[in-house]
Amino acid sequence: MNELIRSNLLRRAWNIAGGVSIRIKVLGIVISVIIVLGVTVIYQIRDVLTTRLIDSLETQGVALAGSLADQVSNDVGLRLANSLVTVLQQEQAHYSSNSHNTRVAFLYIANDAGDVLAASGSAPAHHPETDAPEPIIAHDNTTIYFDGTVLEFVRPIRNTGWNLHVGLLSESISQTATDVTLRLLVVMLIMIAVGFAAAIFLTWILTRPVLDLVAATDAVAQGDFSRRVPRWADDEIGELATAFNGMTEALETAAQERAERDRLREQYISGVIVAQENERKRIARELHDSTGQSLTALLVGLQDLKQAQANGDGSGRIDRLRDVVSHVLDDVRGIAWRLRPSVLDDLGLPSALERLADQYQRQQNVTVDLVMRGLPPRLPPTLETAIYRIVQEGLTNIARYAQAQTVSVVIAQRDDTIRIIIEDDGVGFDPKQVAQSSKSLGLQGIRERAGLFGGTLEIDSTPGGGTSLFIAIPFQAEAQEELQTP
């Protein structure tokens, strides 16, 4: 139960401390430390000072009692009471003057039975010889008693049987200790004021950059990645400001890159849609102009064949119809090949690329050097299609813009990476300028296809210096094993 109460109290105290600002925390800590240290130091100084003053007063009292006891010993022996009273009064007045740092409360001479021979001042109601408490100290043949206000020194007068009693007031000690305490309290209040000002300045130094960081963080949360914070000093907060600025710079760069990728993706998607529509128009046109006309001719030929059979002359017409059908089949196969080459599914990527290169050389009158090294017999179908389309897109771009005479295509696998290099000796271009134009759609398509497999595209080109495309696509051996597993 006590442990639960202690835990709840600690949790509540922690919540209270955590609910205030850093400035209040620092001010509270500084002022609390000053007060605790000040009170502790004042108490220690007061205690030490009081002890030293009492020791000094004891030393003075012992010396005074010894001196007076020797001085009045002859008069005590003769029982000269009047003379003794005069001497005691004179000595009390002398040692209570401003020239001495003492106040004598009383001086009197008494025996062990309590009989008083002579006295000066207000003697105490009790007599140490009969009813005083235990002495606090005794040395040099002098016994000292203390009742909280007066230090009483009892010194035997030699060869008389009488004792000299000297009472010294301790109020000067209390007054001195009080004066010193008040001065120390004033010093502590000054230190609290100085500490308060220093704590305010310290919290300003500490919280100003933190508040700047908070404001900048809010701005970044709203999407303003251009916000920066000043580096106030070369300390931990300065390191934090530098790290924050580095983070915002990275976020700003990432946001710009993301915006650029989104722009290129939208441009690419728009280009793909346009290309799809153009492809549909082309296929429709080919079907209408070539295949449609051939099929119409086939229908007319069949009608003529029917009439020719009725007349007994159909052999020549059958041959012409066979040629028409063969032409239609070639057109359909050409359309199907352009949509997706069947050899890619039947024989794999190497055969499809070789056929693509041969067809490209015939159509574009460009020399194509195709090299493939280290490739497995088959790759995953999606990867084969992506590589084929990348090479096809690269060759299409060369045919459209490069004006090249020679093209080199190298595909090789090494270190779990398939690398594709497409080079030409054409007119080249400035990659930064082309990235902002519609001519970059083909390159963006290559980058998008490679990115689907975690790949990258690097472009090396200068105007008049040809172009090189470097595509790297990660390919783990596990993918090949999975493909080969029945």
Coordinates of C-alpha atoms in Angstrom, one line a residue, residues 4-481:
L4 CA 1.5 2.3 -4.3
I5 CA 1.1 5.7 -2.5
R6 CA 4.7 6.5 -3.1
S7 CA 4.4 5.5 -6.8
N8 CA 1.3 7.7 -7.2
L9 CA 3.0 10.6 -5.5
L10 CA 6.1 10.3 -7.7
R11 CA 3.9 10.0 -10.8
R12 CA 1.9 13.1 -9.8
A13 CA 5.1 15.1 -9.1
W14 CA 6.6 14.0 -12.4
N15 CA 3.4 15.0 -14.3
I16 CA 3.4 18.4 -12.6
A17 CA 7.1 18.9 -13.5
G18 CA 6.5 17.8 -17.0
G19 CA 3.5 20.1 -17.4
V20 CA 5.5 23.3 -17.0
S21 CA 7.7 25.0 -19.6
I22 CA 11.5 24.6 -19.7
R23 CA 11.9 28.2 -18.5
I24 CA 9.9 27.5 -15.3
K25 CA 11.9 24.3 -14.8
V26 CA 15.2 26.1 -15.1
L27 CA 14.1 29.0 -12.9
G28 CA 12.8 26.6 -10.3
I29 CA 15.9 24.5 -10.3
V30 CA 18.3 27.5 -10.1
I31 CA 16.3 29.3 -7.3
S32 CA 15.9 26.1 -5.3
V33 CA 19.6 25.3 -5.5
I34 CA 20.5 28.8 -4.4
I35 CA 18.0 28.7 -1.5
V36 CA 19.1 25.2 -0.3
L37 CA 22.8 26.1 -0.6
G38 CA 22.3 29.5 1.0
V39 CA 20.3 28.2 4.0
T40 CA 22.8 25.4 4.5
V41 CA 25.8 27.8 4.3
I42 CA 24.1 30.3 6.6
Y43 CA 23.3 27.6 9.2
Q44 CA 26.8 26.2 9.1
I45 CA 28.4 29.7 9.4
R46 CA 26.1 30.7 12.2
D47 CA 26.8 27.4 14.1
V48 CA 30.6 27.7 13.6
L49 CA 30.6 31.5 14.5
T50 CA 28.5 30.9 17.6
T51 CA 30.9 28.1 18.7
R52 CA 34.0 30.2 18.1
L53 CA 32.5 33.2 19.9
I54 CA 31.5 31.0 22.9
D55 CA 35.0 29.6 23.0
S56 CA 36.5 33.1 22.8
L57 CA 34.1 34.2 25.6
E58 CA 35.1 31.2 27.7
T59 CA 38.8 32.1 27.3
Q60 CA 38.2 35.7 28.3
G61 CA 36.1 34.6 31.3
V62 CA 38.7 32.1 32.5
A63 CA 41.4 34.8 32.2
L64 CA 39.3 37.4 33.9
A65 CA 38.3 35.1 36.8
G66 CA 41.9 34.2 37.4
S67 CA 43.1 37.8 37.3
L68 CA 40.4 39.0 39.7
A69 CA 40.8 36.1 42.1
D70 CA 44.5 36.9 42.5
Q71 CA 43.7 40.6 42.8
V72 CA 41.1 40.2 45.7
S73 CA 42.8 37.4 47.6
N74 CA 44.4 39.7 50.3
D75 CA 41.1 41.6 51.0
V76 CA 39.2 38.3 51.2
G77 CA 41.6 37.0 53.7
L78 CA 41.0 40.0 55.9
R79 CA 37.2 39.9 55.3
L80 CA 37.2 43.5 54.1
A81 CA 33.7 43.4 52.6
N82 CA 33.4 47.1 51.8
S83 CA 36.7 47.2 50.1
L84 CA 35.8 44.1 48.1
V85 CA 32.5 45.6 46.9
T86 CA 34.3 48.7 45.7
V87 CA 36.8 46.6 43.8
L88 CA 34.2 44.3 42.3
Q89 CA 32.1 47.3 41.1
Q90 CA 35.1 49.0 39.6
E91 CA 36.1 45.8 37.7
Q92 CA 32.6 45.2 36.5
A93 CA 32.3 48.7 35.1
H94 CA 35.8 48.5 33.6
Y95 CA 35.2 45.2 31.8
S96 CA 31.7 46.2 30.7
S97 CA 32.9 49.3 28.9
N98 CA 33.1 49.7 25.1
S99 CA 36.8 49.1 25.1
H100 CA 36.1 45.5 26.0
N101 CA 34.1 43.0 24.0
T102 CA 32.3 41.7 27.1
R103 CA 29.4 42.5 29.3
V104 CA 29.8 41.5 32.9
A105 CA 26.5 40.6 34.5
F106 CA 27.7 40.1 38.0
L107 CA 30.8 39.6 40.3
Y108 CA 30.5 38.1 43.7
I109 CA 32.4 36.2 46.3
A110 CA 30.8 33.3 48.1
N111 CA 31.8 30.1 50.0
D112 CA 30.8 26.6 49.4
A113 CA 27.9 27.0 51.8
G114 CA 26.4 29.8 49.7
D115 CA 27.3 32.7 52.0
V116 CA 28.1 35.8 50.0
L117 CA 31.0 38.0 51.2
A118 CA 30.7 40.8 48.6
A119 CA 28.8 41.3 45.3
S120 CA 28.5 43.6 42.4
G121 CA 25.6 43.4 39.9
S122 CA 22.6 41.1 40.0
A123 CA 23.8 37.8 41.3
P124 CA 21.8 34.7 40.2
A125 CA 19.2 33.3 42.5
H126 CA 20.9 30.0 42.6
H127 CA 24.4 29.2 43.8
P128 CA 26.5 26.8 41.7
E129 CA 28.0 25.5 44.8
T130 CA 24.7 24.2 46.0
D131 CA 22.0 24.0 43.3
A132 CA 23.6 24.7 39.9
P133 CA 23.5 22.1 37.0
E134 CA 26.5 20.2 36.0
P135 CA 29.3 22.4 34.7
I136 CA 29.7 22.5 30.9
I137 CA 33.5 22.7 31.2
A138 CA 36.2 22.9 33.8
H139 CA 39.8 23.8 33.1
D140 CA 42.7 25.9 34.5
N141 CA 41.2 25.5 38.0
T142 CA 38.0 27.3 36.8
T143 CA 34.5 25.8 36.5
I144 CA 32.1 27.1 33.9
Y145 CA 28.3 27.0 34.0
F146 CA 25.8 28.1 31.3
D147 CA 22.1 28.7 31.8
G148 CA 21.4 29.8 28.2
T149 CA 22.0 33.5 28.9
V150 CA 25.0 33.9 31.2
L151 CA 28.3 32.1 31.3
E152 CA 29.3 31.8 35.0
F153 CA 32.9 31.2 35.9
V154 CA 33.7 30.0 39.4
R155 CA 37.4 30.4 40.5
P156 CA 38.6 29.4 44.0
I157 CA 40.5 32.2 45.8
R158 CA 43.7 30.6 47.1
N159 CA 44.1 30.0 50.8
T160 CA 40.7 31.5 51.7
G161 CA 38.0 28.9 51.2
W162 CA 36.0 31.5 49.2
N163 CA 35.2 31.4 45.4
L164 CA 35.0 34.2 42.9
H165 CA 32.0 34.1 40.6
V166 CA 32.1 36.0 37.3
G167 CA 29.0 36.2 35.1
L168 CA 29.4 37.2 31.4
L169 CA 26.4 37.8 29.2
S170 CA 26.1 35.8 26.0
E171 CA 23.8 38.3 24.3
S172 CA 26.6 39.7 22.4
I173 CA 27.2 36.3 20.8
S174 CA 23.6 36.0 19.8
Q175 CA 23.6 39.6 18.5
T176 CA 26.7 39.0 16.5
A177 CA 25.4 35.7 15.1
T178 CA 22.1 37.5 14.2
D179 CA 23.9 40.3 12.5
V180 CA 26.0 37.9 10.4
T181 CA 22.9 35.9 9.6
L182 CA 21.0 38.9 8.4
R183 CA 24.0 39.9 6.2
L184 CA 24.2 36.5 4.8
L185 CA 20.4 36.5 4.1
V186 CA 20.8 39.8 2.2
V187 CA 23.7 38.2 0.2
M188 CA 21.5 35.2 -0.5
L189 CA 18.7 37.4 -1.7
I190 CA 21.1 39.2 -4.0
M191 CA 22.3 35.9 -5.2
I192 CA 18.7 34.8 -5.8
A193 CA 18.1 37.9 -7.8
V194 CA 21.3 37.4 -9.8
G195 CA 20.5 33.7 -10.2
F196 CA 17.0 34.6 -11.4
A197 CA 18.4 37.0 -14.0
A198 CA 21.0 34.4 -15.1
A199 CA 18.3 31.7 -15.2
I200 CA 16.1 33.9 -17.4
F201 CA 19.0 34.6 -19.7
L202 CA 20.0 30.9 -19.7
T203 CA 16.4 29.8 -20.5
W204 CA 16.3 32.4 -23.3
I205 CA 19.5 31.0 -24.8
L206 CA 18.2 27.4 -24.4
T207 CA 14.6 27.9 -25.4
R208 CA 15.0 30.3 -28.3
P209 CA 16.6 27.8 -30.7
V210 CA 14.2 25.1 -29.4
L211 CA 11.2 27.4 -30.2
D212 CA 12.7 28.0 -33.6
L213 CA 12.9 24.3 -34.1
V214 CA 9.3 23.8 -33.0
A215 CA 8.1 26.5 -35.4
A216 CA 10.2 25.1 -38.2
T217 CA 8.8 21.6 -37.5
D218 CA 5.3 22.9 -37.6
A219 CA 6.1 24.5 -41.0
V220 CA 7.6 21.2 -42.3
A221 CA 4.5 19.4 -41.1
Q222 CA 2.4 21.8 -43.2
G223 CA 4.6 20.9 -46.3
D224 CA 7.0 23.9 -46.2
F225 CA 10.3 22.1 -46.7
S226 CA 12.2 25.3 -47.4
R227 CA 12.2 26.3 -43.8
R228 CA 15.6 26.4 -42.1
V229 CA 16.7 27.2 -38.5
P230 CA 19.8 29.3 -37.6
R231 CA 22.7 27.6 -35.9
W232 CA 23.1 29.5 -32.7
A233 CA 26.2 27.9 -31.3
D234 CA 28.6 25.0 -31.7
D235 CA 26.9 22.9 -29.0
E236 CA 24.3 20.1 -28.9
I237 CA 21.5 22.4 -29.9
G238 CA 23.6 23.7 -32.7
E239 CA 24.2 20.1 -33.8
L240 CA 20.4 19.5 -33.6
A241 CA 19.8 22.6 -35.8
T242 CA 22.3 21.3 -38.3
A243 CA 20.7 17.9 -38.3
F244 CA 17.3 19.4 -38.7
N245 CA 18.4 21.6 -41.6
G246 CA 19.9 18.5 -43.3
M247 CA 16.7 16.6 -42.8
T248 CA 14.6 19.4 -44.3
E249 CA 17.0 19.7 -47.2
A250 CA 16.7 15.9 -47.8
L251 CA 12.9 16.2 -47.5
E252 CA 12.8 19.1 -49.9
T253 CA 15.0 17.2 -52.4
A254 CA 12.8 14.1 -52.0
A255 CA 9.7 16.2 -52.5
Q256 CA 11.1 17.8 -55.7
E257 CA 12.2 14.4 -57.0
R258 CA 8.7 13.0 -56.2
A259 CA 7.1 15.9 -57.9
E260 CA 9.3 15.4 -60.9
R261 CA 8.6 11.7 -61.0
D262 CA 4.9 12.4 -60.7
R263 CA 5.1 14.9 -63.6
L264 CA 7.0 12.5 -65.7
R265 CA 4.7 9.7 -64.8
E266 CA 1.7 11.7 -65.8
Q267 CA 3.4 12.7 -69.0
Y268 CA 4.3 9.1 -69.6
I269 CA 0.8 7.9 -68.9
S270 CA -0.6 10.5 -71.2
G271 CA 1.9 9.4 -73.8
V272 CA 1.0 5.8 -73.3
I273 CA -2.7 6.6 -73.8
V274 CA -1.9 8.5 -77.0
A275 CA 0.3 5.6 -78.1
Q276 CA -2.4 3.1 -77.4
E277 CA -4.9 5.2 -79.4
N278 CA -2.4 5.6 -82.3
E279 CA -1.8 1.8 -82.2
R280 CA -5.5 1.1 -82.3
K281 CA -5.9 3.5 -85.3
R282 CA -2.9 1.9 -87.0
I283 CA -4.3 -1.6 -86.4
A284 CA -7.8 -0.5 -87.6
R285 CA -6.2 1.1 -90.7
E286 CA -4.2 -2.0 -91.5
L287 CA -7.3 -4.2 -91.0
H288 CA -9.3 -1.9 -93.2
D289 CA -6.8 -1.1 -95.9
S290 CA -5.0 -4.4 -96.1
T291 CA -6.8 -7.3 -94.5
G292 CA -10.2 -5.9 -95.2
Q293 CA -9.5 -5.4 -98.9
S294 CA -8.0 -8.8 -99.1
L295 CA -11.0 -10.4 -97.5
T296 CA -13.3 -8.5 -99.9
A297 CA -11.2 -9.7 -102.8
L298 CA -11.5 -13.2 -101.4
L299 CA -15.3 -12.9 -101.3
V300 CA -15.4 -11.6 -104.9
G301 CA -13.0 -14.4 -105.9
L302 CA -15.2 -17.0 -104.3
Q303 CA -18.2 -15.6 -106.2
D304 CA -16.2 -15.7 -109.4
L305 CA -15.0 -19.3 -108.6
K306 CA -18.6 -20.3 -108.1
Q307 CA -19.5 -19.0 -111.6
A308 CA -16.2 -20.5 -113.1
Q309 CA -17.1 -23.9 -111.6
A310 CA -20.4 -23.7 -113.4
N311 CA -18.6 -23.0 -116.6
G312 CA -15.9 -25.7 -115.9
D313 CA -13.0 -23.2 -115.6
G314 CA -11.9 -22.8 -111.9
S315 CA -8.3 -23.9 -111.6
G316 CA -6.6 -20.5 -112.2
R317 CA -9.0 -18.7 -109.9
I318 CA -8.3 -21.2 -107.1
D319 CA -4.5 -20.3 -107.3
R320 CA -5.3 -16.6 -107.1
L321 CA -7.5 -17.1 -104.0
R322 CA -4.7 -19.1 -102.4
D323 CA -2.4 -16.1 -102.9
V324 CA -5.0 -13.8 -101.4
V325 CA -5.4 -16.0 -98.3
S326 CA -1.7 -16.3 -97.9
H327 CA -1.4 -12.5 -98.0
V328 CA -4.1 -12.1 -95.4
L329 CA -2.3 -14.6 -93.1
D330 CA 0.9 -12.6 -93.4
D331 CA -0.8 -9.4 -92.5
V332 CA -2.5 -10.9 -89.5
R333 CA 0.8 -12.5 -88.3
G334 CA 2.5 -9.2 -88.7
I335 CA -0.1 -7.4 -86.6
A336 CA 0.1 -10.1 -84.0
W337 CA 4.0 -9.9 -83.9
R338 CA 3.9 -6.2 -83.5
L339 CA 1.5 -6.6 -80.6
R340 CA 3.5 -9.4 -78.9
P341 CA 6.0 -11.6 -80.6
S342 CA 5.1 -15.3 -80.1
V343 CA 8.7 -16.3 -80.2
L344 CA 9.2 -14.6 -76.8
D345 CA 6.8 -17.1 -75.3
D346 CA 7.9 -20.1 -77.4
L347 CA 11.7 -19.8 -77.6
G348 CA 12.6 -17.2 -74.9
L349 CA 14.3 -13.8 -74.7
P350 CA 17.5 -14.4 -76.8
S351 CA 15.6 -15.6 -79.9
A352 CA 13.0 -12.8 -79.6
L353 CA 15.8 -10.2 -79.4
E354 CA 17.7 -11.7 -82.3
R355 CA 14.5 -11.6 -84.5
L356 CA 13.9 -8.0 -83.3
A357 CA 17.4 -6.9 -84.3
D358 CA 17.1 -8.6 -87.7
Q359 CA 13.8 -6.9 -88.4
Y360 CA 15.2 -3.6 -87.2
Q361 CA 18.2 -3.8 -89.5
R362 CA 16.0 -4.6 -92.5
Q363 CA 13.5 -1.8 -91.8
Q364 CA 15.8 1.0 -90.7
N365 CA 18.9 0.0 -92.7
V366 CA 21.0 0.3 -89.5
T367 CA 23.7 -2.1 -88.3
V368 CA 22.7 -3.7 -85.0
D369 CA 25.3 -5.5 -82.9
L370 CA 23.5 -7.7 -80.4
V371 CA 25.5 -9.4 -77.6
M372 CA 24.1 -11.5 -74.8
R373 CA 26.3 -13.1 -72.1
G374 CA 25.6 -15.0 -69.0
L375 CA 21.8 -15.1 -69.3
P376 CA 20.0 -18.3 -68.2
P377 CA 17.9 -20.1 -70.8
R378 CA 14.7 -18.6 -69.5
L379 CA 13.8 -15.7 -67.2
P380 CA 10.6 -15.0 -65.4
P381 CA 8.0 -14.1 -68.1
T382 CA 7.4 -10.6 -66.7
L383 CA 11.1 -9.9 -66.6
E384 CA 11.6 -11.2 -70.2
T385 CA 8.8 -9.0 -71.4
A386 CA 10.3 -6.0 -69.6
I387 CA 13.7 -6.5 -71.1
Y388 CA 12.3 -7.0 -74.6
R389 CA 10.2 -3.8 -74.3
I390 CA 13.2 -1.9 -73.0
V391 CA 15.3 -2.9 -76.0
Q392 CA 12.4 -2.3 -78.3
E393 CA 11.8 1.2 -76.9
G394 CA 15.5 2.0 -77.1
L395 CA 15.7 1.0 -80.7
T396 CA 12.5 2.9 -81.5
N397 CA 13.9 6.1 -79.9
I398 CA 17.1 5.6 -82.0
A399 CA 15.1 5.3 -85.2
R400 CA 13.0 8.4 -84.4
Y401 CA 15.7 10.8 -83.2
A402 CA 19.3 9.5 -83.3
Q403 CA 20.0 9.3 -87.1
A404 CA 22.4 6.6 -86.2
Q405 CA 24.3 4.2 -88.6
T406 CA 25.4 1.7 -85.9
V407 CA 23.6 0.4 -82.8
S408 CA 25.1 -1.8 -80.1
V409 CA 23.0 -3.8 -77.6
V410 CA 24.7 -5.7 -74.8
I411 CA 22.7 -7.7 -72.3
A412 CA 24.7 -9.6 -69.6
Q413 CA 24.1 -11.0 -66.1
R414 CA 26.8 -10.5 -63.4
D415 CA 26.7 -10.3 -59.6
D416 CA 22.9 -10.9 -59.4
T417 CA 22.3 -8.0 -61.8
I418 CA 21.2 -7.9 -65.4
R419 CA 22.8 -5.0 -67.2
I420 CA 21.5 -3.7 -70.5
I421 CA 23.6 -1.2 -72.6
I422 CA 22.1 0.4 -75.7
E423 CA 24.5 2.6 -77.6
D424 CA 24.3 4.5 -80.9
D425 CA 26.6 6.8 -83.0
G426 CA 23.8 9.3 -83.6
V427 CA 23.4 13.0 -83.1
G428 CA 23.1 12.7 -79.3
F429 CA 21.2 15.2 -77.0
D430 CA 21.3 17.1 -73.7
P431 CA 19.7 14.8 -71.1
K432 CA 18.6 17.8 -69.0
Q433 CA 16.8 19.5 -71.9
V434 CA 15.2 16.4 -73.2
A435 CA 13.9 15.5 -69.7
Q436 CA 11.6 18.5 -70.0
S437 CA 10.2 17.7 -73.5
S438 CA 7.9 15.1 -75.0
K439 CA 10.9 13.3 -76.5
S440 CA 11.6 11.9 -73.0
L441 CA 8.5 9.6 -73.0
G442 CA 10.4 6.7 -74.4
L443 CA 13.2 7.2 -71.9
Q444 CA 10.7 7.5 -69.1
G445 CA 9.0 4.3 -70.3
I446 CA 12.4 2.5 -70.0
R447 CA 12.9 4.0 -66.6
E448 CA 9.4 3.0 -65.4
R449 CA 9.8 -0.6 -66.7
A450 CA 13.2 -1.0 -65.0
G451 CA 11.8 0.6 -61.8
L452 CA 9.1 -2.1 -61.6
F453 CA 11.9 -4.6 -60.8
G454 CA 14.0 -2.2 -58.7
G455 CA 16.2 -1.2 -61.6
T456 CA 17.7 2.1 -62.7
L457 CA 18.5 4.0 -65.9
E458 CA 21.5 6.1 -66.5
I459 CA 21.9 8.3 -69.6
D460 CA 25.2 9.3 -71.1
S461 CA 24.8 11.6 -74.1
T462 CA 26.2 14.8 -75.6
P463 CA 25.1 16.6 -78.7
G464 CA 27.0 15.1 -81.6
G465 CA 28.6 12.4 -79.5
G466 CA 26.0 9.6 -79.6
T467 CA 24.0 8.2 -76.8
S468 CA 24.5 5.4 -74.2
L469 CA 21.7 4.0 -72.0
F470 CA 22.8 1.9 -69.0
I471 CA 20.0 -0.1 -67.4
A472 CA 20.7 -2.2 -64.3
I473 CA 18.0 -4.7 -63.1
P474 CA 18.5 -6.8 -59.9
F475 CA 17.9 -10.5 -60.5
Q476 CA 18.4 -13.0 -57.7
A477 CA 19.3 -16.6 -58.3
E478 CA 16.2 -17.6 -56.3
A479 CA 14.0 -16.2 -59.0
Q480 CA 15.6 -18.5 -61.6
E481 CA 15.3 -21.5 -59.3

